[in-house]
Amino acid sequence: MGLLGSLHLALLGLGLVLASAAETPVNSSVGLLEFSLGKFRHFVLNRPFPEEAVLRHIASNVTFIIFQVHSQYQNITVSFYKNPPPDASGTGVDKGLVSILRPEQSICTWYLETSDADDVWSVAIPLSYSEKDPIPGACNLEFDLDVDPNIYLEYNLYETVIKFAPANLGHARGTDPLPCDLGTGLDSRWRLRYDIYQYFLPENNLTEEVLLGHMQKMSMVSQIEASGFKVATLKSSDKTIVYFSSVPGQGVIYNVIVRDPILNTSTAYVPAHTYACRFNTTLDNCSSLGRLSTKVFFTIFAILGLFICFFGHRFWKTELFFIGFIFVGFFFYILITRLTLLQYDGDLKIFHDDAVFWVAFSCMAISIPVVFIGCLRILNILACGITGSYSVVLAIDSYFYTSLSYITLNVLKRAVNTDFNKAYTSVPFQTNDFVILAIWGMLAVSGITLQIRRERGRPFFPPHPYKMWKRERERRVTNILDPSYHVRPLRERLYNRLTQVKQFFQGEEAAGERTPLLL
């Protein structure tokens, strides 16, 4: 295992070095990283040797520069000084600084270091903007940096939250920035708009090469617009906080573009990424999200679901058990979660209202039975085929990630979490999802077709147990040759049995003559 790990690191290092050499010229100075505007550079950080990043030959029409650095899961500290104060540095896996340029300034310097004992594979880029471009995080009142272009990301198993500081209008070199809260007119920062973008990494891929490569698609405005998916647009009067549904094990990159609608300019914040799991802990580790007990349960559940898919209509009691198990499981999970106060942290805004969501959900659930009210056998066979085959999708999700499982998971989250109505629930739909969707559809169609052909000419449903018992009782009453005909009624048998029990507890009678003498 150690040899394979060393070989993997060596190949990764060779690839990153070659990529770095192809993108930017490498300076031979030890501990010095030369950067060019708009060019990504890959490098390796280690604890004993901090790096100095230098950008030279900055044009005079550039007003400010955003320098950003990214790693997969190991923290990096980027700062303006070798020994920085808290308001001049940032530490994390996705961090950046805004350098407001002075008049005649043509060179910028930043310092990079890590406290991690292992080597940290990283990528960084400086991006330039003019005086007309809005400055992200320039009206920061919540975080440590004076001007904070970073997106702060928090997640748990069910919910991901991003926060960022408001931006301000741009200004020329050597001039003072506009006050953040002096007015709310069109000549102030209140005219700015914030577009929230989301980008999904390839599914079931947790490698550093993929993340650092795709991070380049979410750093510059033009690439974000081309590659990302715009989730929402916030006004300056809105809170700069957005909720998303967590997708454990799936890499997601978030970014924000602040736009000035009057000057038609825009600036990108520093992108942030998450897998909704951890790489350096035993609990909640990204490489071991699926527990053995979960896999065993859903495998057995899928086998039963396949039986229901192909034979559920004829085996009526088994189908009732299967469907009842699903409903009871959902009900008790929601009930227990609510009563124990277990807390955890629809893309259409109208569905953010709980009343609208649950009314729409109920109407959709009821509409299908209403449509098929005259064809109850077909309705039951459809339920068997679709529900039974979907259990196979859930079993596949316990082994390999698929977005199709969130058809039910998001509804369950909405039921147990009162704050989940704020979350955007978009999930990736990639190649493996199309394959699993095809498998689901094939199983459902096959099961439905087989059951319809088998049930031709048969009664619509198996006889009702009560009707079967009543018919059997009538047959016994009229058929004197049936041995059960001579069996006494149940009420009489119970009375006799009760009399025997009473006699058992009664005391014995006194000894002597028990019958009168015969004359």
Coordinates of C-alpha atoms in Angstrom, one line a residue:
M1 CA 0.0 0.0 0.0
G2 CA 2.9 2.3 0.8
L3 CA 4.5 1.7 -2.5
L4 CA 1.3 2.4 -4.4
G5 CA 0.8 5.6 -2.4
S6 CA 4.3 6.8 -3.1
L7 CA 3.9 6.0 -6.8
H8 CA 0.5 7.9 -6.9
L9 CA 2.1 11.0 -5.3
A10 CA 5.0 10.8 -7.7
L11 CA 2.8 10.6 -10.7
L12 CA 0.6 13.4 -9.3
G13 CA 3.6 15.6 -8.7
L14 CA 5.0 15.0 -12.2
G15 CA 1.6 15.9 -13.7
L16 CA 1.2 19.1 -11.7
V17 CA 4.8 20.2 -12.4
L18 CA 4.3 19.6 -16.2
A19 CA 1.0 21.5 -16.1
S20 CA 2.7 24.3 -14.2
A21 CA 5.5 24.5 -16.7
A22 CA 3.1 24.6 -19.5
E23 CA 1.1 27.5 -18.0
T24 CA 3.7 29.8 -16.5
P25 CA 7.4 30.2 -16.5
V26 CA 9.2 28.8 -13.4
N27 CA 11.6 31.0 -11.5
S28 CA 14.7 29.2 -10.3
S29 CA 14.8 31.2 -7.0
V30 CA 14.3 29.0 -4.0
G31 CA 11.1 29.8 -2.1
L32 CA 10.0 32.3 -4.7
L33 CA 6.9 31.7 -7.0
E34 CA 6.6 34.0 -10.0
F35 CA 3.0 34.5 -11.2
S36 CA 1.4 36.1 -14.3
L37 CA -2.0 37.7 -14.4
G38 CA -4.8 35.3 -15.3
K39 CA -2.4 32.3 -15.3
F40 CA -2.8 29.3 -13.0
R41 CA 0.2 27.9 -11.3
H42 CA 0.5 24.5 -9.6
F43 CA 3.0 24.1 -6.8
V44 CA 3.7 22.1 -3.6
L45 CA 3.7 23.6 -0.1
N46 CA 5.3 22.0 2.9
R47 CA 5.6 23.2 6.5
P48 CA 9.4 24.0 6.8
F49 CA 9.5 26.0 3.6
P50 CA 6.9 28.8 3.1
E51 CA 6.7 30.4 -0.3
E52 CA 6.7 34.0 -1.5
A53 CA 4.4 34.7 -4.4
V54 CA 5.4 37.6 -6.6
L55 CA 3.5 39.3 -9.4
R56 CA 5.4 41.8 -11.5
H57 CA 4.8 44.3 -14.3
I58 CA 1.2 45.3 -13.3
A59 CA -0.4 47.6 -15.8
S60 CA -1.4 51.1 -14.7
N61 CA -5.1 50.6 -15.5
V62 CA -5.3 47.8 -13.0
T63 CA -6.9 49.0 -9.7
F64 CA -7.0 45.9 -7.6
I65 CA -5.9 42.3 -7.7
I66 CA -7.5 39.2 -6.2
F67 CA -4.9 36.5 -5.4
Q68 CA -6.4 33.1 -4.6
V69 CA -5.0 29.7 -3.7
H70 CA -6.8 26.3 -3.5
S71 CA -6.1 22.8 -2.1
Q72 CA -8.3 19.8 -1.7
Y73 CA -8.5 19.4 2.0
Q74 CA -5.3 20.7 3.7
N75 CA -5.3 24.3 5.0
I76 CA -3.1 27.0 3.5
T77 CA -2.4 30.4 4.9
V78 CA -2.1 33.3 2.5
S79 CA -1.0 36.7 3.8
F80 CA 0.4 40.1 2.9
Y81 CA 3.3 39.8 5.4
K82 CA 5.7 37.1 6.7
N83 CA 4.3 37.5 10.2
P84 CA 0.8 38.8 9.5
P85 CA -1.9 40.1 11.9
P86 CA -5.3 38.4 11.8
D87 CA -6.8 41.1 9.6
A88 CA -4.1 40.6 6.9
S89 CA -4.2 36.8 6.3
G90 CA -6.6 34.0 5.7
T91 CA -6.4 30.2 6.3
G92 CA -8.3 27.5 4.6
V93 CA -8.6 25.3 1.6
D94 CA -10.0 28.1 -0.6
K95 CA -8.6 31.5 0.3
G96 CA -7.8 34.8 -1.3
L97 CA -6.8 38.3 -0.7
V98 CA -7.6 41.6 -2.3
S99 CA -4.7 43.9 -3.0
I100 CA -5.8 47.5 -3.5
L101 CA -3.0 49.0 -5.6
R102 CA -1.3 52.3 -4.8
P103 CA -0.4 54.9 -7.5
E104 CA 2.6 53.8 -9.6
Q105 CA 2.6 50.3 -7.9
S106 CA 3.6 47.6 -10.4
I107 CA 4.5 44.7 -8.1
C108 CA 2.6 42.6 -5.5
T109 CA 3.8 40.1 -3.0
W110 CA 2.0 37.5 -1.0
Y111 CA 3.2 34.8 1.4
L112 CA 2.0 31.2 1.4
E113 CA 2.5 28.6 4.1
T114 CA 0.9 25.5 5.6
S115 CA 0.9 23.9 9.1
D116 CA 0.2 20.4 7.7
A117 CA 3.0 17.9 8.1
D118 CA 2.4 16.4 4.6
D119 CA 3.0 18.1 1.2
V120 CA 0.1 20.2 0.0
W121 CA -0.6 20.2 -3.7
S122 CA -2.0 23.6 -4.5
V123 CA -3.0 25.9 -7.4
A124 CA -3.1 29.7 -7.3
I125 CA -3.9 32.6 -9.7
P126 CA -3.9 36.4 -9.5
L127 CA -6.7 38.1 -11.3
S128 CA -6.8 41.9 -12.2
Y129 CA -9.7 44.3 -12.2
S130 CA -10.1 48.0 -13.2
E131 CA -11.6 50.9 -11.3
K132 CA -15.1 50.3 -12.7
D133 CA -15.3 46.8 -11.4
P134 CA -17.0 46.2 -8.0
I135 CA -14.7 45.1 -5.2
P136 CA -15.9 41.9 -3.5
G137 CA -16.0 41.9 0.2
A138 CA -15.2 45.6 0.5
C139 CA -18.1 46.2 2.8
N140 CA -17.2 43.4 5.2
L141 CA -18.5 43.8 8.8
E142 CA -18.5 40.1 9.8
F143 CA -15.2 38.5 9.0
D144 CA -11.6 39.2 9.9
L145 CA -10.2 40.7 6.7
D146 CA -10.9 44.4 6.0
V147 CA -11.6 43.5 2.4
D148 CA -12.7 39.9 2.3
P149 CA -13.4 38.3 -1.1
N150 CA -13.8 34.8 0.3
I151 CA -16.9 32.5 0.5
Y152 CA -17.3 30.9 3.9
L153 CA -18.7 27.4 3.6
E154 CA -20.3 25.3 6.4
Y155 CA -21.9 21.9 5.9
N156 CA -23.3 18.9 7.7
L157 CA -24.8 15.7 6.4
Y158 CA -27.9 17.4 5.1
E159 CA -27.3 21.1 4.5
T160 CA -24.6 23.3 3.0
V161 CA -24.5 27.0 3.8
I162 CA -22.3 29.6 2.1
K163 CA -21.8 33.2 3.4
F164 CA -19.9 36.1 1.9
A165 CA -19.3 39.8 2.6
P166 CA -21.1 42.5 0.6
A167 CA -19.1 44.2 -2.2
N168 CA -18.6 47.9 -2.8
L169 CA -18.2 50.0 -5.9
G170 CA -14.8 50.3 -7.5
H171 CA -12.6 53.3 -7.3
A172 CA -9.4 54.6 -8.9
R173 CA -5.9 54.3 -7.5
G174 CA -5.1 56.7 -4.8
T175 CA -8.7 57.6 -4.1
D176 CA -10.9 56.7 -1.1
P177 CA -13.6 54.1 -1.5
L178 CA -17.2 55.1 -1.3
P179 CA -18.9 54.7 2.1
C180 CA -20.8 51.4 2.4
D181 CA -23.9 52.6 4.2
L182 CA -24.1 56.4 3.5
G183 CA -27.0 56.0 1.1
T184 CA -29.2 53.5 -0.8
G185 CA -29.4 55.2 -4.1
L186 CA -28.1 54.2 -7.5
D187 CA -24.8 56.0 -6.8
S188 CA -24.1 53.6 -3.9
R189 CA -23.3 49.9 -3.5
W190 CA -27.0 49.1 -3.1
R191 CA -27.3 48.9 -6.9
L192 CA -25.1 45.8 -7.0
R193 CA -26.5 42.3 -7.7
Y194 CA -25.0 38.9 -6.7
D195 CA -25.4 35.9 -8.9
I196 CA -24.8 32.5 -7.1
Y197 CA -23.3 29.8 -9.2
Q198 CA -22.9 26.0 -8.6
Y199 CA -20.6 23.5 -10.4
F200 CA -20.6 19.8 -9.9
L201 CA -17.4 17.8 -10.2
P202 CA -17.5 14.4 -11.9
E203 CA -19.4 11.8 -9.8
N204 CA -17.5 9.2 -7.8
N205 CA -14.2 11.1 -8.3
L206 CA -12.3 12.3 -5.3
T207 CA -8.9 12.9 -6.8
E208 CA -6.9 16.1 -6.4
E209 CA -6.1 16.4 -10.1
V210 CA -9.8 16.6 -11.0
L211 CA -10.6 19.2 -8.3
L212 CA -7.6 21.5 -9.1
G213 CA -8.3 21.2 -12.8
H214 CA -12.0 22.0 -12.5
M215 CA -11.4 24.8 -10.0
Q216 CA -10.0 26.8 -13.0
K217 CA -13.5 26.8 -14.5
M218 CA -15.0 28.6 -11.5
S219 CA -12.4 31.4 -10.9
M220 CA -12.9 33.9 -13.7
V221 CA -16.2 35.6 -14.6
S222 CA -16.3 34.4 -18.2
Q223 CA -15.5 30.7 -17.3
I224 CA -18.0 30.8 -14.4
E225 CA -20.8 31.9 -16.7
A226 CA -19.9 29.2 -19.3
S227 CA -19.4 26.3 -16.9
G228 CA -21.4 27.0 -13.8
F229 CA -25.1 26.8 -13.1
K230 CA -26.8 29.9 -11.8
V231 CA -28.9 29.1 -8.8
A232 CA -30.1 32.4 -7.6
T233 CA -29.7 36.2 -7.8
L234 CA -29.5 38.3 -4.6
K235 CA -30.1 42.0 -4.2
S236 CA -28.0 44.2 -2.0
S237 CA -30.8 44.3 0.5
D238 CA -30.9 40.5 0.8
K239 CA -28.8 38.6 3.3
T240 CA -25.6 37.3 1.8
I241 CA -26.3 33.7 2.8
V242 CA -27.5 30.8 0.7
Y243 CA -28.5 27.3 1.6
F244 CA -28.0 24.2 -0.4
S245 CA -28.8 20.5 0.0
S246 CA -25.7 18.6 0.9
V247 CA -24.6 15.7 -1.3
P248 CA -22.1 13.6 0.7
G249 CA -19.3 12.3 -1.5
Q250 CA -20.0 14.6 -4.4
G251 CA -17.6 17.4 -5.1
V252 CA -19.3 20.8 -5.6
I253 CA -17.7 24.2 -6.3
Y254 CA -19.6 27.5 -5.4
N255 CA -18.9 31.0 -6.5
V256 CA -20.5 34.4 -6.5
I257 CA -20.4 37.1 -9.3
V258 CA -21.1 40.6 -8.2
R259 CA -22.5 42.8 -11.0
D260 CA -22.8 46.5 -11.4
P261 CA -25.9 46.9 -13.7
I262 CA -25.2 50.6 -14.5
L263 CA -21.5 50.2 -15.5
N264 CA -22.1 46.7 -16.9
T265 CA -19.1 45.3 -15.0
S266 CA -18.6 42.3 -12.8
T267 CA -16.2 40.6 -10.4
A268 CA -15.9 37.0 -9.1
Y269 CA -15.4 36.1 -5.5
V270 CA -12.9 33.4 -4.5
P271 CA -14.6 30.0 -5.3
A272 CA -15.2 27.5 -2.5
H273 CA -15.6 23.7 -2.7
T274 CA -16.9 20.9 -0.5
Y275 CA -17.5 17.2 -0.7
A276 CA -19.8 17.3 2.4
C277 CA -17.4 14.8 4.0
R278 CA -13.9 14.7 5.3
F279 CA -10.6 13.3 4.0
N280 CA -8.5 13.4 7.2
T281 CA -10.9 11.9 9.8
T282 CA -12.1 8.4 10.5
L283 CA -15.7 9.5 11.1
D284 CA -17.5 10.9 8.1
N285 CA -14.6 10.0 5.8
C286 CA -15.2 10.5 2.1
S287 CA -13.8 7.1 1.1
S288 CA -16.0 5.1 3.5
L289 CA -19.4 6.8 3.4
G290 CA -21.4 3.6 2.8
R291 CA -21.6 1.5 6.0
L292 CA -21.7 -2.3 5.7
S293 CA -25.0 -2.4 7.6
T294 CA -26.5 0.1 5.1
K295 CA -25.4 -2.0 2.2
V296 CA -26.8 -5.2 3.6
F297 CA -30.1 -3.6 4.5
F298 CA -30.6 -2.0 1.0
T299 CA -29.5 -5.2 -0.7
I300 CA -32.2 -7.2 1.0
F301 CA -34.6 -4.4 0.4
A302 CA -33.8 -4.5 -3.3
I303 CA -34.3 -8.3 -3.5
L304 CA -37.7 -7.9 -2.0
G305 CA -38.4 -5.0 -4.3
L306 CA -37.6 -7.0 -7.4
F307 CA -40.0 -9.7 -6.2
I308 CA -42.7 -7.0 -5.8
C309 CA -41.8 -5.6 -9.2
F310 CA -42.5 -8.9 -11.0
F311 CA -44.9 -10.7 -8.7
G312 CA -46.4 -8.2 -6.3
H313 CA -49.9 -8.1 -7.6
R314 CA -50.5 -11.8 -7.2
F315 CA -48.8 -12.0 -3.8
W316 CA -51.0 -9.4 -2.3
K317 CA -50.0 -9.8 1.3
T318 CA -46.3 -9.5 0.5
E319 CA -47.0 -6.3 -1.4
L320 CA -49.0 -4.9 1.5
F321 CA -46.0 -5.7 3.8
F322 CA -43.5 -4.1 1.5
I323 CA -45.5 -0.9 0.9
G324 CA -46.5 -0.7 4.6
F325 CA -42.9 -1.1 5.7
I326 CA -41.9 1.9 3.5
F327 CA -44.7 4.1 4.9
V328 CA -44.2 3.1 8.5
G329 CA -40.4 3.5 8.2
F330 CA -40.9 7.1 6.8
F331 CA -43.5 7.9 9.4
F332 CA -41.5 6.8 12.5
Y333 CA -38.3 8.3 11.2
I334 CA -40.0 11.7 10.9
L335 CA -41.8 11.2 14.2
I336 CA -38.7 10.3 16.2
T337 CA -36.7 13.1 14.6
R338 CA -39.3 15.6 15.5
L339 CA -39.8 14.4 19.1
T340 CA -36.1 14.1 19.9
L341 CA -35.4 17.6 18.4
L342 CA -32.7 16.2 16.1
Q343 CA -31.5 19.2 14.2
Y344 CA -29.2 19.4 11.2
D345 CA -27.8 21.7 9.5
G346 CA -36.8 22.9 -4.7
D347 CA -35.0 25.4 -6.7
L348 CA -38.3 27.2 -7.5
K349 CA -38.8 30.0 -5.0
I350 CA -42.5 29.3 -4.8
F351 CA -41.8 25.9 -3.3
H352 CA -39.7 27.5 -0.5
D353 CA -43.1 28.0 1.2
D354 CA -44.0 24.9 3.2
A355 CA -47.7 25.2 2.6
V356 CA -47.3 25.5 -1.2
F357 CA -44.8 22.6 -1.3
W358 CA -46.9 20.1 0.7
V359 CA -50.1 21.0 -1.1
A360 CA -48.4 20.5 -4.4
F361 CA -46.8 17.3 -3.2
S362 CA -50.2 16.0 -2.0
C363 CA -51.9 16.9 -5.2
M364 CA -49.3 15.1 -7.3
A365 CA -49.5 12.0 -5.1
I366 CA -53.4 11.9 -5.3
S367 CA -53.6 12.8 -9.0
I368 CA -52.3 9.4 -10.2
P369 CA -54.9 7.3 -8.2
V370 CA -57.6 9.7 -9.4
V371 CA -56.6 9.1 -13.1
F372 CA -56.6 5.3 -12.7
I373 CA -59.6 5.1 -10.4
G374 CA -61.4 3.0 -13.0
C375 CA -58.5 0.6 -13.5
L376 CA -57.5 -0.5 -10.0
R377 CA -55.6 -3.5 -11.2
I378 CA -53.5 -1.5 -13.6
L379 CA -52.9 1.1 -10.8
N380 CA -51.7 -1.6 -8.4
I381 CA -49.4 -3.2 -11.0
L382 CA -47.9 0.2 -11.8
A383 CA -47.3 0.8 -8.1
C384 CA -45.6 -2.6 -7.8
G385 CA -43.4 -2.1 -10.9
I386 CA -42.3 1.5 -10.1
T387 CA -41.8 1.1 -6.4
G388 CA -40.2 -2.3 -6.5
S389 CA -37.7 -1.3 -9.2
Y390 CA -36.8 1.9 -7.4
S391 CA -35.6 -0.1 -4.4
V392 CA -32.8 -1.3 -6.8
V393 CA -31.9 2.3 -7.3
L394 CA -31.5 2.8 -3.6
A395 CA -29.4 -0.3 -3.3
I396 CA -27.1 0.9 -6.1
D397 CA -26.8 4.3 -4.2
S398 CA -25.4 2.4 -1.1
Y399 CA -22.5 1.2 -3.3
F400 CA -22.1 3.9 -5.9
Y401 CA -23.4 7.5 -5.7
T402 CA -26.5 8.3 -7.8
S403 CA -28.6 11.5 -7.8
L404 CA -31.8 9.5 -8.3
S405 CA -31.8 8.6 -4.6
Y406 CA -32.6 12.2 -3.8
I407 CA -36.1 11.8 -5.3
T408 CA -37.0 10.5 -1.8
L409 CA -34.2 11.8 0.3
N410 CA -35.0 15.5 -0.3
V411 CA -38.7 14.9 0.5
L412 CA -37.6 13.2 3.8
K413 CA -35.2 16.1 4.6
R414 CA -38.1 18.5 4.0
A415 CA -40.3 16.6 6.4
V416 CA -37.9 16.4 9.3
N417 CA -36.1 19.8 9.0
T418 CA -38.1 23.0 9.3
D419 CA -35.3 25.1 7.8
F420 CA -34.8 22.9 4.7
N421 CA -37.3 25.0 2.8
K422 CA -34.5 27.6 2.4
A423 CA -32.1 25.1 0.6
Y424 CA -31.6 24.8 -3.1
T425 CA -31.9 21.1 -3.9
S426 CA -30.1 20.8 -7.3
V427 CA -28.1 17.7 -7.8
P428 CA -25.8 16.5 -10.6
F429 CA -27.2 14.3 -13.4
Q430 CA -24.3 12.7 -15.2
T431 CA -23.4 9.6 -17.1
N432 CA -23.9 7.0 -14.4
D433 CA -27.3 8.6 -13.5
F434 CA -28.4 8.0 -17.1
V435 CA -27.3 4.4 -16.9
I436 CA -29.1 3.8 -13.6
L437 CA -32.2 5.6 -14.9
A438 CA -32.2 3.2 -17.9
I439 CA -31.9 0.3 -15.5
W440 CA -34.8 1.6 -13.4
G441 CA -37.0 2.1 -16.5
M442 CA -36.2 -1.3 -17.9
L443 CA -37.0 -3.1 -14.7
A444 CA -40.2 -1.1 -14.2
V445 CA -41.4 -1.7 -17.8
S446 CA -40.5 -5.4 -17.6
G447 CA -42.2 -6.0 -14.3
I448 CA -45.4 -4.1 -15.3
T449 CA -45.6 -5.9 -18.7
L450 CA -45.1 -9.3 -17.1
Q451 CA -47.7 -8.8 -14.5
I452 CA -50.3 -7.4 -16.9
R453 CA -49.8 -10.5 -19.2
R454 CA -50.0 -12.9 -16.3
E455 CA -53.2 -11.4 -14.9
R456 CA -55.2 -11.6 -18.1
G457 CA -58.4 -13.6 -17.5
R458 CA -57.9 -13.7 -13.7
P459 CA -59.9 -11.9 -11.0
F460 CA -58.8 -8.3 -10.6
F461 CA -57.5 -9.0 -7.0
P462 CA -57.1 -12.0 -4.8
P463 CA -60.3 -12.6 -2.8
H464 CA -60.7 -10.5 0.3
P465 CA -59.9 -12.6 3.5
Y466 CA -63.2 -11.6 5.2
K467 CA -65.2 -12.6 2.1
M468 CA -63.3 -15.9 1.9
W469 CA -64.1 -16.7 5.5
K470 CA -67.8 -15.7 5.1
R471 CA -68.2 -17.9 2.0
E472 CA -66.5 -20.8 3.7
R473 CA -68.8 -20.4 6.7
E474 CA -71.9 -20.5 4.5
R475 CA -70.6 -23.6 2.7
R476 CA -70.2 -25.4 6.0
V477 CA -73.7 -24.6 7.2
T478 CA -75.3 -26.0 4.0
N479 CA -73.1 -29.0 3.6
I480 CA -73.9 -31.7 6.2
L481 CA -71.3 -34.0 4.9
D482 CA -68.6 -31.6 5.8
P483 CA -67.1 -32.8 9.2
S484 CA -66.9 -29.2 10.3
Y485 CA -70.7 -29.1 10.0
H486 CA -71.0 -31.1 13.3
V487 CA -68.7 -28.7 15.1
R488 CA -70.6 -26.7 17.7
P489 CA -70.7 -22.9 17.3
L490 CA -67.8 -20.9 18.5
R491 CA -69.8 -19.1 21.2
E492 CA -71.0 -22.4 22.7
R493 CA -67.4 -23.8 22.7
L494 CA -66.1 -20.7 24.5
Y495 CA -68.8 -21.0 27.1
N496 CA -68.1 -24.6 27.8
R497 CA -64.4 -23.9 28.1
L498 CA -65.1 -21.0 30.5
T499 CA -67.3 -23.3 32.6
Q500 CA -64.4 -25.8 32.9
V501 CA -62.1 -23.1 34.1
K502 CA -64.5 -22.1 36.8
Q503 CA -64.9 -25.6 38.0
F504 CA -61.2 -26.0 38.2
F505 CA -60.9 -23.2 40.8
Q506 CA -64.0 -24.3 42.8
G507 CA -63.5 -26.3 46.1
E508 CA -64.4 -30.0 46.3
E509 CA -67.8 -30.9 47.8
A510 CA -68.0 -32.6 51.2
A511 CA -67.7 -36.4 51.2
G512 CA -70.9 -38.4 51.5
E513 CA -74.0 -39.4 49.5
R514 CA -74.2 -37.3 46.4
T515 CA -77.5 -38.7 45.1
P516 CA -80.8 -39.4 46.8
L517 CA -81.5 -43.0 47.8
L518 CA -83.6 -45.0 45.5
L519 CA -86.8 -46.3 47.1

